[in-house]
Every structure is written in structure tokens, then in C-alpha cells.
Tab-separated table of C-alpha atoms in Angstrom:
chain	number	residue	atom	x	y	z
X	1	MET	CA	8.773	-132.900	24.612
X	2	THR	CA	11.719	-132.981	26.737
X	3	THR	CA	13.059	-129.803	28.989
X	4	GLU	CA	16.293	-128.870	29.141
X	5	LYS	CA	18.210	-129.286	32.233
X	6	LYS	CA	19.322	-126.207	33.824
X	7	LEU	CA	22.951	-126.198	35.311
X	8	ILE	CA	23.801	-123.711	38.069
X	9	ASN	CA	27.193	-122.817	38.533
X	10	VAL	CA	28.397	-122.435	42.303
X	11	PHE	CA	31.746	-120.832	43.035
X	12	VAL	CA	32.957	-121.509	46.602
X	13	VAL	CA	35.830	-119.006	47.657
X	14	SER	CA	37.732	-119.101	50.710
X	15	ASP	CA	41.076	-117.694	51.925
X	16	PHE	CA	42.091	-120.994	53.178
X	17	THR	CA	41.504	-124.374	52.192
X	18	GLY	CA	38.007	-123.726	51.043
X	19	GLU	CA	36.529	-126.883	52.863
X	20	THR	CA	34.189	-125.470	55.107
X	21	VAL	CA	32.329	-123.350	52.482
X	22	GLU	CA	32.328	-126.382	50.187
X	23	ALA	CA	30.699	-128.698	52.459
X	24	VAL	CA	28.033	-126.082	53.415
X	25	ALA	CA	27.504	-126.032	49.018
X	26	ARG	CA	27.272	-129.519	48.762
X	27	ALA	CA	24.845	-129.883	52.003
X	28	ALA	CA	22.635	-127.533	50.296
X	29	SER	CA	22.883	-128.967	46.612
X	30	SER	CA	22.286	-132.435	47.970
X	31	GLN	CA	18.724	-131.010	48.780
X	32	PHE	CA	18.040	-130.829	44.500
X	33	ASN	CA	19.150	-132.698	41.776
X	34	PRO	CA	23.402	-133.169	42.399
X	35	GLU	CA	23.611	-132.901	38.633
X	36	SER	CA	21.973	-129.604	38.327
X	37	VAL	CA	24.563	-127.848	40.225
X	38	ASN	CA	28.300	-127.528	39.491
X	39	ILE	CA	30.497	-126.688	42.462
X	40	ARG	CA	34.159	-125.097	41.926
X	41	ARG	CA	36.368	-124.288	44.998
X	42	PHE	CA	38.662	-121.334	44.864
X	43	ARG	CA	41.410	-121.606	47.501
X	44	TYR	CA	43.649	-118.923	49.212
X	45	VAL	CA	41.849	-116.180	48.008
X	46	ASN	CA	43.639	-113.550	49.847
X	47	ASN	CA	43.791	-110.328	48.214
X	48	ILE	CA	41.630	-108.046	45.866
X	49	ASP	CA	43.251	-109.168	42.359
X	50	LYS	CA	42.472	-112.896	42.749
X	51	ALA	CA	38.995	-111.887	43.987
X	52	GLN	CA	38.627	-109.895	40.828
X	53	MET	CA	39.824	-112.692	38.638
X	54	ILE	CA	37.245	-114.983	40.247
X	55	MET	CA	34.333	-112.401	40.070
X	56	ASN	CA	35.194	-112.113	36.393
X	57	GLU	CA	34.989	-115.870	35.763
X	58	ALA	CA	31.595	-115.727	37.668
X	59	VAL	CA	30.064	-113.185	35.244
X	60	GLU	CA	31.368	-115.565	32.409
X	61	ASN	CA	29.694	-118.444	33.949
X	62	GLN	CA	26.716	-116.971	35.530
X	63	ALA	CA	28.169	-118.304	38.833
X	64	ILE	CA	26.542	-117.857	42.082
X	65	VAL	CA	29.403	-117.172	44.783
X	66	ILE	CA	29.467	-118.380	48.256
X	67	CYS	CA	32.093	-117.721	50.069
X	68	THR	CA	33.954	-117.858	53.794
X	69	LEU	CA	36.718	-114.757	53.885
X	70	VAL	CA	37.982	-113.596	57.138
X	71	ASP	CA	39.806	-111.023	55.512
X	72	THR	CA	37.511	-107.764	55.965
X	73	SER	CA	39.119	-105.950	53.209
X	74	VAL	CA	38.641	-108.827	50.777
X	75	ARG	CA	35.278	-109.764	51.538
X	76	HIS	CA	33.952	-106.119	51.642
X	77	TRP	CA	35.530	-105.815	48.312
X	78	LEU	CA	33.795	-108.862	46.835
X	79	ILE	CA	30.320	-108.130	48.304
X	80	GLU	CA	30.226	-104.386	47.238
X	81	ASN	CA	31.197	-105.582	43.473
X	82	ALA	CA	28.565	-107.953	43.459
X	83	ASN	CA	25.878	-106.125	42.906
X	84	ALA	CA	27.665	-103.881	40.309
X	85	MET	CA	28.568	-107.383	38.494
X	86	ASP	CA	24.953	-108.810	38.826
X	87	ILE	CA	26.608	-111.812	40.666
X	88	ASP	CA	24.404	-113.393	43.505
X	89	VAL	CA	27.003	-113.923	46.678
X	90	ILE	CA	26.394	-115.811	50.115
X	91	ASP	CA	28.637	-114.600	52.831
X	92	ILE	CA	29.226	-117.195	55.130
X	93	PHE	CA	31.362	-115.756	57.631
X	94	GLY	CA	30.726	-112.104	57.657
X	95	PRO	CA	27.682	-112.125	59.470
X	96	LEU	CA	28.453	-114.226	62.103
X	97	LEU	CA	31.733	-112.386	62.513
X	98	ASN	CA	29.919	-109.048	62.928
X	99	VAL	CA	27.784	-110.333	65.619
X	100	LEU	CA	30.706	-112.030	67.650
X	101	SER	CA	32.407	-108.885	67.571
X	102	GLY	CA	29.562	-106.667	68.584
X	103	ILE	CA	28.666	-108.874	71.527
X	104	LEU	CA	32.625	-109.568	72.578
X	105	ASN	CA	33.658	-106.156	71.782
X	106	LYS	CA	36.864	-106.600	69.789
X	107	LYS	CA	37.707	-107.570	66.040
X	108	PRO	CA	38.437	-110.842	64.807
X	109	LEU	CA	41.807	-111.849	64.143
X	110	GLU	CA	41.371	-112.492	60.401
X	111	LYS	CA	43.786	-115.460	60.156
X	112	PRO	CA	42.918	-117.834	57.593
X	113	GLY	CA	42.747	-121.382	58.885
X	114	LEU	CA	42.879	-120.920	62.521
X	115	SER	CA	40.285	-123.798	62.410
X	116	HIS	CA	42.319	-126.067	61.045
X	117	VAL	CA	45.421	-125.701	63.509
X	118	MET	CA	47.272	-128.923	63.996
X	119	ASP	CA	46.572	-128.791	67.905
X	120	GLU	CA	46.812	-131.685	70.139
X	121	GLU	CA	43.139	-132.644	69.158
X	122	TYR	CA	44.165	-133.405	65.598
X	123	PHE	CA	46.895	-135.506	66.654
X	124	LYS	CA	44.625	-137.525	68.767
X	125	ARG	CA	42.325	-137.840	65.951
X	126	VAL	CA	45.158	-139.203	63.539
X	127	LYS	CA	46.297	-141.839	65.956
X	128	ALA	CA	42.719	-142.828	66.325
X	129	VAL	CA	42.163	-143.272	62.791
X	130	GLU	CA	45.719	-145.344	62.229
X	131	PHE	CA	44.349	-147.485	65.285
X	132	THR	CA	41.147	-148.110	63.876
X	133	ILE	CA	42.231	-149.078	60.750
X	134	ASN	CA	44.723	-151.534	62.277
X	135	CYS	CA	42.011	-152.930	64.261
X	136	ASP	CA	39.554	-153.352	61.677
X	137	ASP	CA	37.619	-156.731	61.507
X	138	GLY	CA	38.727	-158.317	64.197
X	139	SER	CA	42.693	-157.591	63.226
X	140	ASN	CA	45.358	-157.162	65.660
X	141	THR	CA	43.395	-158.208	68.780
X	142	ASN	CA	46.191	-157.836	70.812
X	143	LEU	CA	45.692	-154.147	70.565
X	144	LEU	CA	42.088	-154.615	72.235
X	145	PRO	CA	43.264	-153.307	75.476
X	146	GLU	CA	44.091	-150.056	73.951
X	147	ALA	CA	40.934	-149.573	72.157
X	148	ASP	CA	38.672	-146.553	73.541
X	149	ILE	CA	35.629	-148.619	72.129
X	150	VAL	CA	35.117	-152.229	70.684
X	151	LEU	CA	32.266	-152.827	68.279
X	152	ILE	CA	30.815	-156.289	68.100
X	153	GLY	CA	28.293	-157.780	65.938
X	154	VAL	CA	27.391	-159.836	62.849
X	155	SER	CA	28.609	-159.255	59.284
X	156	ARG	CA	26.933	-156.057	57.867
X	157	THR	CA	25.895	-154.045	60.995
X	158	CYS	CA	27.994	-151.165	59.742
X	159	LYS	CA	30.753	-152.167	62.449
X	160	THR	CA	33.434	-150.832	60.090
X	161	PRO	CA	31.982	-147.511	59.270
X	162	LEU	CA	30.653	-146.673	62.712
X	163	SER	CA	34.351	-147.168	63.264
X	164	MET	CA	35.800	-144.543	61.402
X	165	TYR	CA	33.059	-142.078	62.281
X	166	LEU	CA	34.220	-142.708	65.988
X	167	ALA	CA	37.617	-142.434	65.181
X	168	HIS	CA	37.250	-139.110	63.359
X	169	LYS	CA	35.982	-138.148	66.600
X	170	GLY	CA	39.227	-139.212	68.426
X	171	LEU	CA	38.099	-142.488	69.823
X	172	LYS	CA	40.346	-145.369	69.041
X	173	THR	CA	37.568	-147.704	68.056
X	174	ALA	CA	38.145	-151.565	67.132
X	175	ASN	CA	35.575	-153.953	65.817
X	176	ILE	CA	34.991	-157.647	65.997
X	177	PRO	CA	32.831	-159.653	63.775
X	178	LEU	CA	30.982	-162.558	65.603
X	179	ILE	CA	30.721	-165.466	63.782
X	180	PRO	CA	29.130	-168.699	65.010
X	181	SER	CA	32.040	-171.042	63.678
X	182	LEU	CA	34.879	-168.917	65.081
X	183	ALA	CA	35.202	-168.244	68.945
X	184	PRO	CA	35.713	-164.395	69.583
X	185	PRO	CA	39.268	-163.361	70.849
X	186	GLU	CA	40.102	-164.117	74.279
X	187	GLU	CA	41.239	-160.376	74.919
X	188	LEU	CA	37.730	-159.502	74.154
X	189	PHE	CA	36.498	-161.091	77.802
X	190	LYS	CA	39.744	-159.238	79.325
X	191	ILE	CA	38.602	-155.787	79.009
X	192	ASP	CA	35.779	-153.609	80.779
X	193	SER	CA	32.413	-154.374	79.347
X	194	TYR	CA	31.496	-150.522	79.298
X	195	ARG	CA	34.061	-150.075	76.416
X	196	ILE	CA	32.527	-152.655	74.661
X	197	ILE	CA	29.104	-151.939	72.406
X	198	GLY	CA	26.796	-154.535	70.533
X	199	LEU	CA	25.354	-153.791	67.354
X	200	THR	CA	22.113	-155.832	66.218
X	201	ILE	CA	19.805	-155.557	63.715
X	202	ASP	CA	16.331	-156.943	62.476
X	203	ALA	CA	16.657	-160.405	60.587
X	204	GLU	CA	14.567	-159.260	57.817
X	205	ASN	CA	16.318	-156.156	57.055
X	206	LEU	CA	19.873	-157.902	57.488
X	207	VAL	CA	18.910	-160.217	54.981
X	208	ASP	CA	17.942	-157.460	52.376
X	209	ILE	CA	21.101	-155.918	52.972
X	210	ARG	CA	23.464	-158.946	52.327
X	211	VAL	CA	21.134	-159.943	49.109
X	212	LYS	CA	21.980	-156.505	47.674
X	213	ARG	CA	25.765	-156.605	48.679
X	214	LEU	CA	26.168	-160.109	47.083
X	215	SER	CA	24.431	-158.818	44.029
X	216	MET	CA	26.466	-155.557	43.701
X	217	LEU	CA	29.683	-158.535	43.939
X	218	GLY	CA	28.071	-159.970	41.020
X	219	LEU	CA	27.350	-163.209	43.089
X	220	ASP	CA	23.998	-165.027	43.166
X	221	PRO	CA	22.389	-164.530	47.001
X	222	GLY	CA	20.461	-167.687	46.290
X	223	GLU	CA	23.564	-170.028	46.295
X	224	SER	CA	24.998	-168.633	49.427
X	225	ASP	CA	24.242	-169.423	53.541
X	226	TYR	CA	25.232	-165.956	53.943
X	227	THR	CA	21.804	-164.771	53.093
X	228	GLU	CA	19.829	-167.864	54.327
X	229	LYS	CA	17.058	-166.601	56.790
X	230	SER	CA	17.602	-169.813	59.036
X	231	LYS	CA	21.300	-168.898	59.233
X	232	VAL	CA	20.894	-165.509	59.458
X	233	TYR	CA	18.757	-165.848	62.645
X	234	ASP	CA	21.196	-168.511	64.206
X	235	GLU	CA	24.157	-165.634	63.702
X	236	LEU	CA	21.928	-163.239	65.495
X	237	GLN	CA	20.726	-165.518	68.036
X	238	TYR	CA	24.762	-166.406	68.656
X	239	ALA	CA	25.583	-162.747	68.529
X	240	GLN	CA	23.262	-162.186	71.342
X	241	THR	CA	24.295	-164.638	73.650
X	242	ILE	CA	28.065	-163.204	73.315
X	243	MET	CA	26.657	-159.726	74.059
X	244	SER	CA	24.617	-161.035	77.195
X	245	SER	CA	27.659	-162.897	78.193
X	246	LEU	CA	29.781	-159.848	78.289
X	247	GLY	CA	27.210	-157.768	79.959
X	248	VAL	CA	27.421	-155.187	77.053
X	249	ARG	CA	25.388	-152.385	75.728
X	250	VAL	CA	23.510	-153.039	72.345
X	251	PHE	CA	22.590	-150.634	69.937
X	252	ASN	CA	20.001	-151.876	66.985
X	253	VAL	CA	20.963	-150.272	64.010
X	254	THR	CA	17.926	-151.577	61.879
X	255	ASP	CA	16.909	-148.746	59.425
X	256	ARG	CA	19.083	-145.971	61.169
X	257	ALA	CA	21.300	-143.327	59.839
X	258	LEU	CA	25.034	-144.156	60.711
X	259	GLU	CA	25.482	-140.648	62.459
X	260	GLU	CA	22.313	-141.383	64.541
X	261	THR	CA	24.035	-144.497	66.052
X	262	ALA	CA	26.954	-142.888	66.226
X	263	GLN	CA	25.519	-140.099	68.177
X	264	GLU	CA	24.043	-142.500	70.705
X	265	ILE	CA	27.127	-144.271	71.409
X	266	LEU	CA	29.108	-141.177	71.989
X	267	ALA	CA	26.352	-139.824	74.175
X	268	TYR	CA	26.212	-143.015	76.272
X	269	PHE	CA	30.169	-142.705	76.725
X	270	ARG	CA	29.898	-139.267	77.987
X	271	ARG	CA	27.326	-140.463	80.666
């Protein structure tokens, strides 16, 4: 006997783009079966008429409403009417705005999207991302002197994903693959070693990752030196020799989340 899967509709409501509230909703739903939660985003809900239309639709779909509304009048109307309409509402901003207002003894500005203002930091991140894309996987090594961080390591040590993560933090990040048959670029030996980060990984783990990668591409892992254990050990030894000669800080990424390694790298640079 099979039981019918329950589908929950979640309406995320914002008076700006709704990125913040949708991120919260998806983070929460990831703790359950993602297929059981249907998330819809409603943007630029800046008046009661729009809120009324959404609430009526929420009733029809038996939806939960999660909101980040900085406009007090719209937020209060939505929350006050939710009970009468038998709708569950989670107010993300309201309680925090009330606490901050009480502590600071002033009212909030009630201007949607202030956290998305395109300030200097925003443009810094854009430039960092552009730089990082141009300097991915050993490209444009002439730009290495301009990099804030240079990641080095053998293939499949998360160089590219880490580079993009750091770029979104505003750091121009290049990455260089270390390949025994190919000498590292000369520019790598001309920049300050503290700006270079070495990435290493346990050999057995690396073999598993490479086997899965080739299988995903429809290739036979058994027919490639890429997954041969002795070759992998040689690659890692070669990479360690280069890192030692450069005198760089090395991070082991074995079984570690991308964010965890990135935060350790950021902490290292702050120190």
C-alpha cells in the first residue's frame, strides 16, 4: 500500500526582489524532501491590493506565507488578516525591526531593497567575479600579479568553485592546475607567497572523485591514467613539491564542504 505524498505550497512575499525570503524558505525546505515543498515568489508587493490578491490565492492553494515586508502598513494588514483567512504567516523582518527600533529608539526607514544598493562593495564583487572567470584553470596568467588570491592544486581539488566563492566575497581569485607534464607559469613564482593557497586532498578520495567524474561524462574510468592510483600519488607528490618550493599555506579539502574551506582561507587572509 502506497501513501500519497503531501505537497506543501509556500508563498514567499516581498516588497522588493524577494531573494532574501526565498533563500530562507529554500534553506528550511532543504531539511525535508524538496519535492514536497512548492515555493512561489511574489515580488514588489508594496500595497494592500497586491497583498489581498496573494492572500486570496494562498487560501485557494492552502499555502503557507513567508514574508519580508518593510512597509509597516502592508505587513500589519497581511498578518492581521491571515488569521481570519486561516493562513499561516511567518514574518521574517517584523520582529527584528521591532527589536532594533526599540533599542535604537527610532523608526525604520521602510525603504525596500536597501540591502541591495549598488555601492562600492557591489562593484568590487562584480570586478572580482569578472577577473576570476578570466583567470580560471590557468588562463591569462599575465594577470596573476593583480590577483588577491591564487589557488593551486591538482585536478578536482575544488579550485574553480572555491575561486568563484571567494570572488563573490570581493576577492580577485585566479587558479592554476598543477600538472606534472606541464611546468607552472613563471608569473606564479614572481608574486608574494602569502597570496598563494595550495589545495591538497587524500589520494583515495581523489581517485573516487575522478572515477565519478568520468562516469558522469560517459567515459570508462578504467581506461584513463586520470584515475590510476600510482599516477594520482605522483600528481599529489609533484604538487606538494611545487607548494613547498613556493612556501605557501596548504589546505586539505578531503571530505570538506566548500564553504568550510573558503571560510578558513578567508580567516587566514584576515590574520
